[in-house]
mmCIF file of C-alpha atoms (C1' of nucleotides) in Angstrom:
data_model
loop_
_atom_site.group_PDB
_atom_site.id
_atom_site.type_symbol
_atom_site.label_atom_id
_atom_site.label_comp_id
_atom_site.label_asym_id
_atom_site.label_seq_id
_atom_site.Cartn_x
_atom_site.Cartn_y
_atom_site.Cartn_z
ATOM 1 C CA MET C 1 1.378 -70.430 -46.782
ATOM 2 C CA ARG C 2 1.447 -66.993 -48.294
ATOM 3 C CA LEU C 3 -1.316 -65.460 -50.318
ATOM 4 C CA THR C 4 0.030 -63.215 -53.009
ATOM 5 C CA THR C 5 -0.805 -62.183 -56.544
ATOM 6 C CA LYS C 6 1.594 -64.832 -57.772
ATOM 7 C CA GLY C 7 -0.637 -67.486 -56.319
ATOM 8 C CA ARG C 8 -3.632 -65.774 -57.823
ATOM 9 C CA TYR C 9 -2.087 -65.824 -61.277
ATOM 10 C CA ALA C 10 -1.338 -69.503 -60.912
ATOM 11 C CA VAL C 11 -4.831 -70.347 -59.731
ATOM 12 C CA THR C 12 -6.331 -68.339 -62.565
ATOM 13 C CA ALA C 13 -4.196 -70.103 -65.124
ATOM 14 C CA MET C 14 -5.004 -73.507 -63.697
ATOM 15 C CA LEU C 15 -8.666 -72.612 -63.649
ATOM 16 C CA ASP C 16 -8.382 -71.744 -67.313
ATOM 17 C CA LEU C 17 -6.936 -75.188 -67.936
ATOM 18 C CA ALA C 18 -9.776 -76.766 -65.980
ATOM 19 C CA LEU C 19 -12.367 -74.831 -67.972
ATOM 20 C CA HIS C 20 -10.862 -75.903 -71.284
ATOM 21 C CA TYR C 21 -9.959 -79.408 -70.317
ATOM 22 C CA LYS C 22 -12.101 -80.936 -73.036
ATOM 23 C CA ASP C 23 -10.256 -78.980 -75.744
ATOM 24 C CA GLY C 24 -7.091 -81.036 -75.388
ATOM 25 C CA PRO C 25 -3.700 -79.478 -74.637
ATOM 26 C CA ILE C 26 -3.915 -75.732 -74.028
ATOM 27 C CA THR C 27 -1.049 -73.496 -75.047
ATOM 28 C CA LEU C 28 0.326 -70.874 -72.732
ATOM 29 C CA ALA C 29 -0.307 -68.385 -75.511
ATOM 30 C CA ASP C 30 -4.019 -69.130 -75.233
ATOM 31 C CA ILE C 31 -3.997 -68.650 -71.485
ATOM 32 C CA SER C 32 -1.940 -65.509 -71.851
ATOM 33 C CA GLN C 33 -4.502 -64.100 -74.243
ATOM 34 C CA ARG C 34 -7.591 -65.121 -72.320
ATOM 35 C CA GLN C 35 -6.370 -64.205 -68.866
ATOM 36 C CA GLY C 36 -4.117 -61.276 -69.695
ATOM 37 C CA ILE C 37 -1.002 -62.759 -68.142
ATOM 38 C CA SER C 38 2.319 -62.371 -69.930
ATOM 39 C CA LEU C 39 3.598 -65.465 -71.672
ATOM 40 C CA SER C 40 6.976 -65.418 -69.960
ATOM 41 C CA TYR C 41 5.446 -65.135 -66.573
ATOM 42 C CA LEU C 42 3.223 -68.086 -67.349
ATOM 43 C CA GLU C 43 6.280 -70.039 -68.409
ATOM 44 C CA GLN C 44 7.840 -69.427 -65.030
ATOM 45 C CA LEU C 45 4.717 -70.459 -63.198
ATOM 46 C CA PHE C 46 4.151 -73.562 -65.283
ATOM 47 C CA SER C 47 7.718 -74.659 -64.832
ATOM 48 C CA ARG C 48 6.891 -75.059 -61.171
ATOM 49 C CA LEU C 49 3.448 -76.469 -61.731
ATOM 50 C CA ARG C 50 4.988 -79.122 -63.915
ATOM 51 C CA LYS C 51 7.665 -79.974 -61.371
ATOM 52 C CA GLN C 52 4.913 -80.455 -58.818
ATOM 53 C CA GLU C 53 3.175 -82.685 -61.355
ATOM 54 C CA LEU C 54 0.007 -80.658 -61.358
ATOM 55 C CA VAL C 55 0.108 -80.408 -65.140
ATOM 56 C CA ASP C 56 1.290 -82.550 -68.037
ATOM 57 C CA SER C 57 2.979 -80.950 -70.997
ATOM 58 C CA THR C 58 3.148 -81.888 -74.653
ATOM 59 C CA ARG C 59 5.727 -80.295 -76.879
ATOM 60 C CA GLY C 60 5.559 -79.439 -80.504
ATOM 61 C CA PRO C 61 2.684 -78.141 -82.623
ATOM 62 C CA GLY C 62 -0.702 -78.940 -81.170
ATOM 63 C CA GLY C 63 0.968 -79.338 -77.812
ATOM 64 C CA GLY C 64 0.373 -77.468 -74.609
ATOM 65 C CA TYR C 65 -0.575 -78.137 -71.040
ATOM 66 C CA ARG C 66 -3.248 -80.253 -69.458
ATOM 67 C CA LEU C 67 -4.213 -80.867 -65.853
ATOM 68 C CA SER C 68 -2.425 -83.987 -64.696
ATOM 69 C CA ARG C 69 -5.577 -85.255 -63.025
ATOM 70 C CA ASP C 70 -9.235 -84.479 -62.535
ATOM 71 C CA SER C 71 -9.889 -80.876 -61.533
ATOM 72 C CA HIS C 72 -11.630 -82.111 -58.390
ATOM 73 C CA ASP C 73 -8.398 -83.731 -57.293
ATOM 74 C CA ILE C 74 -6.339 -80.530 -57.454
ATOM 75 C CA ALA C 75 -6.739 -78.238 -54.481
ATOM 76 C CA VAL C 76 -6.213 -74.510 -54.597
ATOM 77 C CA ALA C 77 -3.626 -75.045 -51.867
ATOM 78 C CA ASP C 78 -1.687 -77.367 -54.181
ATOM 79 C CA VAL C 79 -1.440 -74.673 -56.813
ATOM 80 C CA ILE C 80 -0.430 -71.935 -54.431
ATOM 81 C CA THR C 81 2.253 -73.929 -52.662
ATOM 82 C CA ALA C 82 3.614 -75.032 -56.029
ATOM 83 C CA VAL C 83 4.424 -71.493 -57.159
ATOM 84 C CA ASP C 84 5.095 -69.844 -53.803
ATOM 85 C CA GLU C 85 8.464 -71.176 -52.859
ATOM 86 C CA LYS C 86 8.401 -71.399 -49.126
ATOM 87 C CA VAL C 87 10.772 -68.749 -47.940
ATOM 88 C CA GLU C 88 11.371 -69.175 -44.248
ATOM 89 C CA THR C 89 10.601 -65.632 -43.250
ATOM 90 C CA THR C 90 11.019 -66.363 -39.585
ATOM 91 C CA ARG C 91 14.145 -65.038 -38.016
ATOM 92 C CA CYS C 92 14.577 -68.508 -36.647
ATOM 93 C CA GLY C 93 15.425 -69.968 -40.037
ATOM 94 C CA GLY C 94 15.132 -73.701 -39.680
ATOM 95 C CA LEU C 95 15.980 -73.629 -36.005
ATOM 96 C CA SER C 96 13.617 -72.307 -33.415
ATOM 97 C CA ASN C 97 15.955 -70.306 -31.224
ATOM 98 C CA CYS C 98 15.286 -66.861 -32.584
ATOM 99 C CA GLN C 99 15.004 -65.342 -29.158
ATOM 100 C CA ASP C 100 16.738 -66.057 -25.877
ATOM 101 C CA ASP C 101 17.460 -69.579 -27.048
ATOM 102 C CA SER C 102 13.758 -70.344 -27.145
ATOM 103 C CA GLN C 103 11.317 -69.988 -29.967
ATOM 104 C CA CYS C 104 9.421 -66.769 -30.315
ATOM 105 C CA LEU C 105 5.741 -66.292 -29.690
ATOM 106 C CA THR C 106 5.318 -65.848 -33.410
ATOM 107 C CA HIS C 107 6.680 -69.204 -34.295
ATOM 108 C CA ASP C 108 4.066 -71.530 -32.898
ATOM 109 C CA LEU C 109 1.274 -69.138 -33.536
ATOM 110 C CA TRP C 110 1.868 -68.537 -37.182
ATOM 111 C CA THR C 111 2.700 -72.115 -37.900
ATOM 112 C CA GLU C 112 -0.622 -73.158 -36.504
ATOM 113 C CA LEU C 113 -2.550 -70.384 -38.200
ATOM 114 C CA SER C 114 -0.852 -71.109 -41.470
ATOM 115 C CA ALA C 115 -1.671 -74.791 -41.144
ATOM 116 C CA GLN C 116 -5.327 -74.016 -40.703
ATOM 117 C CA ILE C 117 -5.451 -71.777 -43.731
ATOM 118 C CA HIS C 118 -3.702 -74.455 -45.680
ATOM 119 C CA GLU C 119 -6.265 -76.966 -44.557
ATOM 120 C CA PHE C 120 -9.013 -74.630 -45.621
ATOM 121 C CA LEU C 121 -7.569 -74.167 -49.084
ATOM 122 C CA MET C 122 -7.035 -77.888 -49.378
ATOM 123 C CA GLY C 123 -10.796 -78.182 -49.158
ATOM 124 C CA ILE C 124 -11.367 -76.139 -52.307
ATOM 125 C CA SER C 125 -10.581 -77.845 -55.596
ATOM 126 C CA LEU C 126 -10.316 -76.381 -59.057
ATOM 127 C CA GLY C 127 -13.371 -78.461 -59.826
ATOM 128 C CA ASN C 128 -15.296 -76.670 -57.096
ATOM 129 C CA LEU C 129 -14.356 -73.326 -58.558
ATOM 130 C CA VAL C 130 -15.353 -74.305 -62.069
ATOM 131 C CA GLU C 131 -18.816 -75.112 -60.791
ATOM 132 C CA ARG C 132 -19.369 -71.690 -59.346
ATOM 133 C CA GLN C 133 -21.714 -69.374 -61.087
ATOM 134 C CA GLY C 134 -19.544 -66.305 -61.365
ATOM 135 C CA VAL C 135 -16.729 -68.285 -62.906
ATOM 136 C CA GLN C 136 -19.023 -69.825 -65.489
ATOM 137 C CA GLU C 137 -20.284 -66.424 -66.522
ATOM 138 C CA VAL C 138 -16.888 -64.877 -66.987
ATOM 139 C CA ALA C 139 -15.635 -67.926 -68.837
ATOM 140 C CA ALA C 140 -18.572 -67.722 -71.240
ATOM 141 C CA ARG C 141 -17.846 -64.061 -71.864
ATOM 142 C CA GLN C 142 -14.203 -64.847 -72.525
ATOM 143 C CA GLU C 143 -15.093 -67.522 -75.067
ATOM 144 C CA LYS C 144 -17.487 -65.170 -76.782
ATOM 145 C CA ALA C 145 -14.915 -62.419 -76.992
ATOM 146 C CA GLU C 146 -12.494 -64.891 -78.441
ATOM 147 C CA THR C 147 -14.744 -65.981 -81.313
ATOM 148 C CA ASN C 148 -16.257 -62.579 -82.077
ATOM 149 C CA PHE C 149 -13.188 -60.435 -82.211
ATOM 150 C CA GLY C 150 -10.260 -62.084 -83.839
ATOM 151 C CA MET C 151 -8.523 -58.739 -83.895
ATOM 152 C CA SER C 152 -8.463 -58.349 -80.150
ATOM 153 C CA LYS C 153 -5.640 -60.842 -80.048
ATOM 154 C CA ASP C 154 -3.311 -58.533 -81.926
ATOM 155 C CA ALA C 155 -4.673 -55.492 -80.171
ATOM 156 C CA VAL C 156 -3.661 -56.988 -76.853
ATOM 157 C CA ALA C 157 -0.315 -58.176 -78.160
ATOM 158 C CA ASN C 158 0.539 -54.700 -79.417
ATOM 159 C CA SER C 159 -0.475 -52.819 -76.298
ATOM 160 C CA MET J 1 -6.699 -60.180 -47.367
ATOM 161 C CA ARG J 2 -2.996 -60.698 -47.626
ATOM 162 C CA LEU J 3 -0.915 -62.728 -45.256
ATOM 163 C CA THR J 4 2.542 -61.312 -44.801
ATOM 164 C CA THR J 5 5.121 -61.035 -42.083
ATOM 165 C CA LYS J 6 3.805 -57.575 -41.342
ATOM 166 C CA GLY J 7 0.515 -59.076 -40.268
ATOM 167 C CA ARG J 8 2.380 -61.624 -38.239
ATOM 168 C CA TYR J 9 4.310 -58.949 -36.405
ATOM 169 C CA ALA J 10 1.099 -57.141 -35.639
ATOM 170 C CA VAL J 11 -0.628 -60.264 -34.369
ATOM 171 C CA THR J 12 2.381 -61.121 -32.246
ATOM 172 C CA ALA J 13 2.469 -57.665 -30.720
ATOM 173 C CA MET J 14 -1.241 -57.719 -30.031
ATOM 174 C CA LEU J 15 -0.914 -61.131 -28.495
ATOM 175 C CA ASP J 16 1.760 -59.748 -26.226
ATOM 176 C CA LEU J 17 -0.666 -57.056 -25.148
ATOM 177 C CA ALA J 18 -3.317 -59.660 -24.514
ATOM 178 C CA LEU J 19 -0.933 -61.735 -22.412
ATOM 179 C CA HIS J 20 0.056 -58.758 -20.287
ATOM 180 C CA TYR J 21 -3.317 -57.150 -20.107
ATOM 181 C CA LYS J 22 -3.416 -57.350 -16.327
ATOM 182 C CA ASP J 23 -0.152 -55.381 -16.031
ATOM 183 C CA GLY J 24 -1.754 -52.147 -17.141
ATOM 184 C CA PRO J 25 -0.456 -50.114 -20.085
ATOM 185 C CA ILE J 26 2.368 -51.866 -21.899
ATOM 186 C CA THR J 27 5.101 -49.832 -23.505
ATOM 187 C CA LEU J 28 6.287 -50.538 -26.998
ATOM 188 C CA ALA J 29 9.772 -50.821 -25.559
ATOM 189 C CA ASP J 30 8.588 -53.799 -23.531
ATOM 190 C CA ILE J 31 7.039 -55.459 -26.558
ATOM 191 C CA SER J 32 10.116 -54.696 -28.612
ATOM 192 C CA GLN J 33 12.266 -56.402 -26.024
ATOM 193 C CA ARG J 34 10.047 -59.417 -25.460
ATOM 194 C CA GLN J 35 9.164 -60.105 -29.066
ATOM 195 C CA GLY J 36 12.323 -58.900 -30.746
ATOM 196 C CA ILE J 37 10.601 -56.374 -32.993
ATOM 197 C CA SER J 38 12.242 -53.011 -33.570
ATOM 198 C CA LEU J 39 10.689 -50.137 -31.674
ATOM 199 C CA SER J 40 10.204 -47.938 -34.703
ATOM 200 C CA TYR J 41 8.502 -50.679 -36.605
ATOM 201 C CA LEU J 42 6.167 -51.234 -33.694
ATOM 202 C CA GLU J 43 5.396 -47.543 -33.694
ATOM 203 C CA GLN J 44 4.286 -47.753 -37.296
ATOM 204 C CA LEU J 45 2.144 -50.772 -36.647
ATOM 205 C CA PHE J 46 0.548 -49.341 -33.524
ATOM 206 C CA SER J 47 -0.232 -46.105 -35.259
ATOM 207 C CA ARG J 48 -2.554 -48.105 -37.482
ATOM 208 C CA LEU J 49 -3.844 -50.319 -34.735
ATOM 209 C CA ARG J 50 -4.795 -47.224 -32.819
ATOM 210 C CA LYS J 51 -6.523 -45.637 -35.793
ATOM 211 C CA GLN J 52 -8.567 -48.808 -36.133
ATOM 212 C CA GLU J 53 -9.340 -48.492 -32.427
ATOM 213 C CA LEU J 54 -7.962 -51.879 -31.581
ATOM 214 C CA VAL J 55 -5.771 -50.383 -28.863
ATOM 215 C CA ASP J 56 -5.944 -47.491 -26.438
ATOM 216 C CA SER J 57 -2.864 -45.489 -25.636
ATOM 217 C CA THR J 58 -1.837 -43.601 -22.527
ATOM 218 C CA ARG J 59 0.920 -41.055 -22.726
ATOM 219 C CA GLY J 60 3.443 -39.942 -20.197
ATOM 220 C CA PRO J 61 5.483 -41.928 -17.719
ATOM 221 C CA GLY J 62 3.785 -45.172 -16.791
ATOM 222 C CA GLY J 63 1.837 -45.005 -20.030
ATOM 223 C CA GLY J 64 1.691 -47.413 -22.917
ATOM 224 C CA TYR J 65 -0.825 -49.406 -24.927
ATOM 225 C CA ARG J 66 -3.745 -51.553 -23.929
ATOM 226 C CA LEU J 67 -6.238 -53.581 -25.899
ATOM 227 C CA SER J 68 -9.284 -51.419 -26.479
ATOM 228 C CA ARG J 69 -11.578 -54.302 -25.592
ATOM 229 C CA ASP J 70 -11.573 -57.857 -24.353
ATOM 230 C CA SER J 71 -9.120 -60.085 -26.178
ATOM 231 C CA HIS J 72 -11.988 -62.364 -27.167
ATOM 232 C CA ASP J 73 -13.583 -59.493 -29.056
ATOM 233 C CA ILE J 74 -10.566 -58.822 -31.261
ATOM 234 C CA ALA J 75 -10.217 -61.158 -34.219
ATOM 235 C CA VAL J 76 -6.942 -61.998 -35.878
ATOM 236 C CA ALA J 77 -8.518 -60.696 -39.068
ATOM 237 C CA ASP J 78 -9.075 -57.309 -37.437
ATOM 238 C CA VAL J 79 -5.404 -57.015 -36.626
ATOM 239 C CA ILE J 80 -4.214 -58.073 -40.047
ATOM 240 C CA THR J 81 -6.530 -55.813 -41.994
ATOM 241 C CA ALA J 82 -5.564 -52.919 -39.724
ATOM 242 C CA VAL J 83 -1.897 -53.038 -40.683
ATOM 243 C CA ASP J 84 -2.203 -54.360 -44.233
ATOM 244 C CA GLU J 85 -3.419 -51.392 -46.137
ATOM 245 C CA LYS J 86 -5.600 -52.789 -48.845
ATOM 246 C CA VAL J 87 -3.662 -52.282 -52.015
ATOM 247 C CA GLU J 88 -5.920 -53.080 -54.924
ATOM 248 C CA THR J 89 -3.546 -55.450 -56.636
ATOM 249 C CA THR J 90 -6.026 -56.268 -59.342
ATOM 250 C CA ARG J 91 -5.313 -54.732 -62.681
ATOM 251 C CA CYS J 92 -8.919 -53.625 -62.584
ATOM 252 C CA GLY J 93 -8.254 -51.028 -59.909
ATOM 253 C CA GLY J 94 -11.604 -50.023 -58.543
ATOM 254 C CA LEU J 95 -13.379 -50.791 -61.787
ATOM 255 C CA SER J 96 -13.867 -54.296 -63.021
ATOM 256 C CA ASN J 97 -13.033 -53.938 -66.678
ATOM 257 C CA CYS J 98 -9.506 -55.196 -66.655
ATOM 258 C CA GLN J 99 -10.024 -57.313 -69.707
ATOM 259 C CA ASP J 100 -12.129 -56.879 -72.805
ATOM 260 C CA ASP J 101 -14.445 -54.563 -70.909
ATOM 261 C CA SER J 102 -15.458 -57.398 -68.616
ATOM 262 C CA GLN J 103 -13.985 -58.482 -65.344
ATOM 263 C CA CYS J 104 -11.317 -61.087 -65.358
ATOM 264 C CA LEU J 105 -11.661 -64.618 -64.112
ATOM 265 C CA THR J 106 -9.394 -63.691 -61.245
ATOM 266 C CA HIS J 107 -11.610 -60.972 -59.964
ATOM 267 C CA ASP J 108 -14.609 -62.910 -58.759
ATOM 268 C CA LEU J 109 -12.586 -65.890 -57.787
ATOM 269 C CA TRP J 110 -10.089 -64.176 -55.584
ATOM 270 C CA THR J 111 -12.614 -61.885 -54.042
ATOM 271 C CA GLU J 112 -14.620 -64.870 -52.964
ATOM 272 C CA LEU J 113 -11.626 -66.851 -51.791
ATOM 273 C CA SER J 114 -10.320 -63.876 -49.920
ATOM 274 C CA ALA J 115 -13.678 -63.351 -48.271
ATOM 275 C CA GLN J 116 -13.670 -66.895 -47.022
ATOM 276 C CA ILE J 117 -10.222 -66.614 -45.554
ATOM 277 C CA HIS J 118 -11.258 -63.399 -43.932
ATOM 278 C CA GLU J 119 -14.268 -65.103 -42.453
ATOM 279 C CA PHE J 120 -12.051 -67.859 -41.158
ATOM 280 C CA LEU J 121 -9.676 -65.445 -39.469
ATOM 281 C CA MET J 122 -12.614 -63.556 -38.046
ATOM 282 C CA GLY J 123 -13.405 -66.731 -36.138
ATOM 283 C CA ILE J 124 -10.095 -66.678 -34.262
ATOM 284 C CA SER J 125 -9.744 -64.102 -31.518
ATOM 285 C CA LEU J 126 -6.658 -63.023 -29.620
ATOM 286 C CA GLY J 127 -8.383 -64.556 -26.618
ATOM 287 C CA ASN J 128 -8.501 -67.903 -28.383
ATOM 288 C CA LEU J 129 -4.784 -67.714 -29.085
ATOM 289 C CA VAL J 130 -3.900 -66.812 -25.516
ATOM 290 C CA GLU J 131 -5.662 -69.942 -24.337
ATOM 291 C CA ARG J 132 -3.571 -72.220 -26.474
ATOM 292 C CA GLN J 133 -0.963 -74.304 -24.833
ATOM 293 C CA GLY J 134 2.017 -73.482 -26.971
ATOM 294 C CA VAL J 135 1.469 -69.783 -26.523
ATOM 295 C CA GLN J 136 1.242 -70.130 -22.765
ATOM 296 C CA GLU J 137 4.516 -71.985 -22.645
ATOM 297 C CA VAL J 138 6.453 -69.492 -24.691
ATOM 298 C CA ALA J 139 4.980 -66.609 -22.756
ATOM 299 C CA ALA J 140 6.037 -68.208 -19.488
ATOM 300 C CA ARG J 141 9.556 -68.643 -20.818
ATOM 301 C CA GLN J 142 9.644 -65.027 -21.891
ATOM 302 C CA GLU J 143 8.559 -63.809 -18.479
ATOM 303 C CA LYS J 144 11.148 -65.974 -16.833
ATOM 304 C CA ALA J 145 13.917 -64.667 -19.049
ATOM 305 C CA GLU J 146 12.804 -61.172 -18.239
ATOM 306 C CA THR J 147 13.066 -61.552 -14.475
ATOM 307 C CA ASN J 148 16.204 -63.658 -14.431
ATOM 308 C CA PHE J 149 18.405 -61.628 -16.699
ATOM 309 C CA GLY J 150 18.013 -57.937 -16.167
ATOM 310 C CA MET J 151 21.103 -57.327 -18.268
ATOM 311 C CA SER J 152 19.604 -58.771 -21.404
ATOM 312 C CA LYS J 153 17.581 -55.617 -21.775
ATOM 313 C CA ASP J 154 20.673 -53.480 -22.246
ATOM 314 C CA ALA J 155 22.413 -56.161 -24.220
ATOM 315 C CA VAL J 156 19.601 -56.078 -26.742
ATOM 316 C CA ALA J 157 19.437 -52.305 -26.778
ATOM 317 C CA ASN J 158 23.130 -52.036 -27.571
ATOM 318 C CA SER J 159 23.184 -54.616 -30.336
ATOM 319 C "C1'" DA E 1 12.466 -78.292 -93.654
ATOM 320 C "C1'" DC E 2 9.511 -75.520 -91.165
ATOM 321 C "C1'" DA E 3 6.747 -73.749 -87.784
ATOM 322 C "C1'" DA E 4 4.539 -74.352 -83.387
ATOM 323 C "C1'" DA E 5 4.989 -75.191 -79.288
ATOM 324 C "C1'" DA E 6 7.426 -76.299 -74.677
ATOM 325 C "C1'" DC E 7 11.498 -75.299 -72.060
ATOM 326 C "C1'" DC E 8 15.389 -72.531 -70.118
ATOM 327 C "C1'" DA E 9 17.998 -68.639 -68.095
ATOM 328 C "C1'" DA E 10 19.827 -64.059 -67.465
ATOM 329 C "C1'" DG E 11 18.582 -59.753 -66.365
ATOM 330 C "C1'" DC E 12 15.704 -55.532 -65.684
ATOM 331 C "C1'" DA E 13 12.386 -51.991 -63.791
ATOM 332 C "C1'" DT E 14 9.258 -51.339 -60.434
ATOM 333 C "C1'" DT E 15 6.992 -52.060 -56.184
ATOM 334 C "C1'" DT E 16 6.685 -53.825 -51.657
ATOM 335 C "C1'" DT E 17 8.687 -55.206 -47.343
ATOM 336 C "C1'" DA E 18 10.731 -54.561 -43.215
ATOM 337 C "C1'" DG E 19 12.864 -51.709 -41.062
ATOM 338 C "C1'" DT E 20 15.922 -47.416 -39.349
ATOM 339 C "C1'" DC E 21 16.744 -42.577 -38.337
ATOM 340 C "C1'" DA E 22 15.763 -38.105 -36.921
ATOM 341 C "C1'" DA E 23 13.106 -34.641 -35.215
ATOM 342 C "C1'" DG E 24 9.419 -33.651 -33.357
ATOM 343 C "C1'" DT E 25 4.801 -33.328 -29.850
ATOM 344 C "C1'" DA E 26 2.332 -34.528 -25.592
ATOM 345 C "C1'" DT E 27 1.862 -35.885 -20.810
ATOM 346 C "C1'" DT E 28 3.104 -36.502 -16.174
ATOM 347 C "C1'" DT E 29 6.125 -36.863 -12.234
ATOM 348 C "C1'" DT E 30 9.044 -34.343 -9.424
ATOM 349 C "C1'" DA I 1 9.348 -25.417 -14.798
ATOM 350 C "C1'" DA I 2 12.190 -29.295 -15.970
ATOM 351 C "C1'" DA I 3 13.027 -33.801 -16.993
ATOM 352 C "C1'" DA I 4 11.541 -38.161 -17.972
ATOM 353 C "C1'" DT I 5 8.858 -40.835 -20.432
ATOM 354 C "C1'" DA I 6 5.784 -41.791 -24.040
ATOM 355 C "C1'" DC I 7 3.819 -41.276 -28.608
ATOM 356 C "C1'" DT I 8 3.844 -39.145 -33.746
ATOM 357 C "C1'" DT I 9 5.415 -38.237 -38.138
ATOM 358 C "C1'" DG I 10 7.950 -38.446 -42.220
ATOM 359 C "C1'" DA I 11 11.901 -39.308 -44.840
ATOM 360 C "C1'" DC I 12 14.975 -42.740 -46.004
ATOM 361 C "C1'" DT I 13 17.060 -47.480 -47.130
ATOM 362 C "C1'" DA I 14 18.501 -52.350 -48.221
ATOM 363 C "C1'" DA I 15 16.641 -56.363 -49.635
ATOM 364 C "C1'" DA I 16 13.269 -59.076 -51.686
ATOM 365 C "C1'" DA I 17 9.369 -60.027 -54.682
ATOM 366 C "C1'" DT I 18 6.800 -59.010 -59.013
ATOM 367 C "C1'" DG I 19 6.067 -59.160 -63.479
ATOM 368 C "C1'" DC I 20 8.117 -58.685 -67.688
ATOM 369 C "C1'" DT I 21 11.693 -58.811 -71.615
ATOM 370 C "C1'" DT I 22 14.934 -60.862 -74.358
ATOM 371 C "C1'" DG I 23 17.066 -64.470 -76.501
ATOM 372 C "C1'" DG I 24 17.721 -68.465 -76.880
ATOM 373 C "C1'" DT I 25 17.260 -74.337 -77.090
ATOM 374 C "C1'" DT I 26 14.798 -78.256 -77.866
ATOM 375 C "C1'" DT I 27 10.925 -81.253 -79.470
ATOM 376 C "C1'" DT I 28 7.520 -82.591 -82.736
ATOM 377 C "C1'" DG I 29 3.594 -82.536 -86.050
ATOM 378 C "C1'" DT I 30 2.853 -81.353 -90.868
#
DNA sequence: ACAAAACCAAGCATTTTAGTCAAGTATTTT
DNA sequence: AAAATACTTGACTAAAATGCTTGGTTTTGT
């Protein structure tokens, strides 16, 4: 389990979906605009999220993405592992004979550590995050900005 | 808090120090040999570990590095933050106006998440790791290899 | 038909990672 | 004092990851 900005982007986007669940399918363009993530990058991320069946997609006008299940049933860990392809960064590769025909100190240690972090992130769902105060506040501000300044859309697109 | 292989190398090296604490100062050459990490890379890592006062160094023949305090008083989080210079990967930089003059959804969320992971890793000390079974076993194997095959030292150095 | 959307894929610029290399400086044993 | 050993510093590099761009193709509601 790695924690990178890629995972953060994915979690943010999924959180956006969770926040706007009641609005029906959400387009990537909407997410791009609200969260300031490029459309193409979102496409890449959602390709994986869809393969992991974390989201459902609808094509055509009025289409978009929706969470595949209740936000409380999607863990942050699910989202992160979906977009972070697990590169085996151990020298060992799949085997565990990276050193003197035995596995290195690193191997066991990091595997265990990683498992515990994973477990921790499994305990936090998108639903949990939506309920948090800070998230609510920012989301409200984003909605407001959206309705008040129609021009900001183009301003962002042109920058 | 980022989790990369760099942090893993650092934790591994520190764990090696913890395991050989009783042997007096440990040279980086020893760690390099036992853990299969290049000497120069270790030098970089230990430069930071020393600046964070996680290790004490002794120069001259017979010198080397030692944990600056008991292994139970050094958290895994300490080691990782020491070597992972905190790059502000948020668009916001120091400010929090990355989007529409307000902070993005990401900001609060990831800060909080990151804090929790940090807290978690603060709860695991090098001492804890040393006590684990798997670590003991690998360490024993490494010691054995060291005493049995004196030639492996040169073999590694020449490769 | 047309436009809005998802989907797909190649490729690019930049940054980060994981190291190496080279040339030091400092300490201690002899 | 000399040599051995240890640490420091900074430049450099190959490979990977990041985030984006471009240029499509399908699918579908109107």
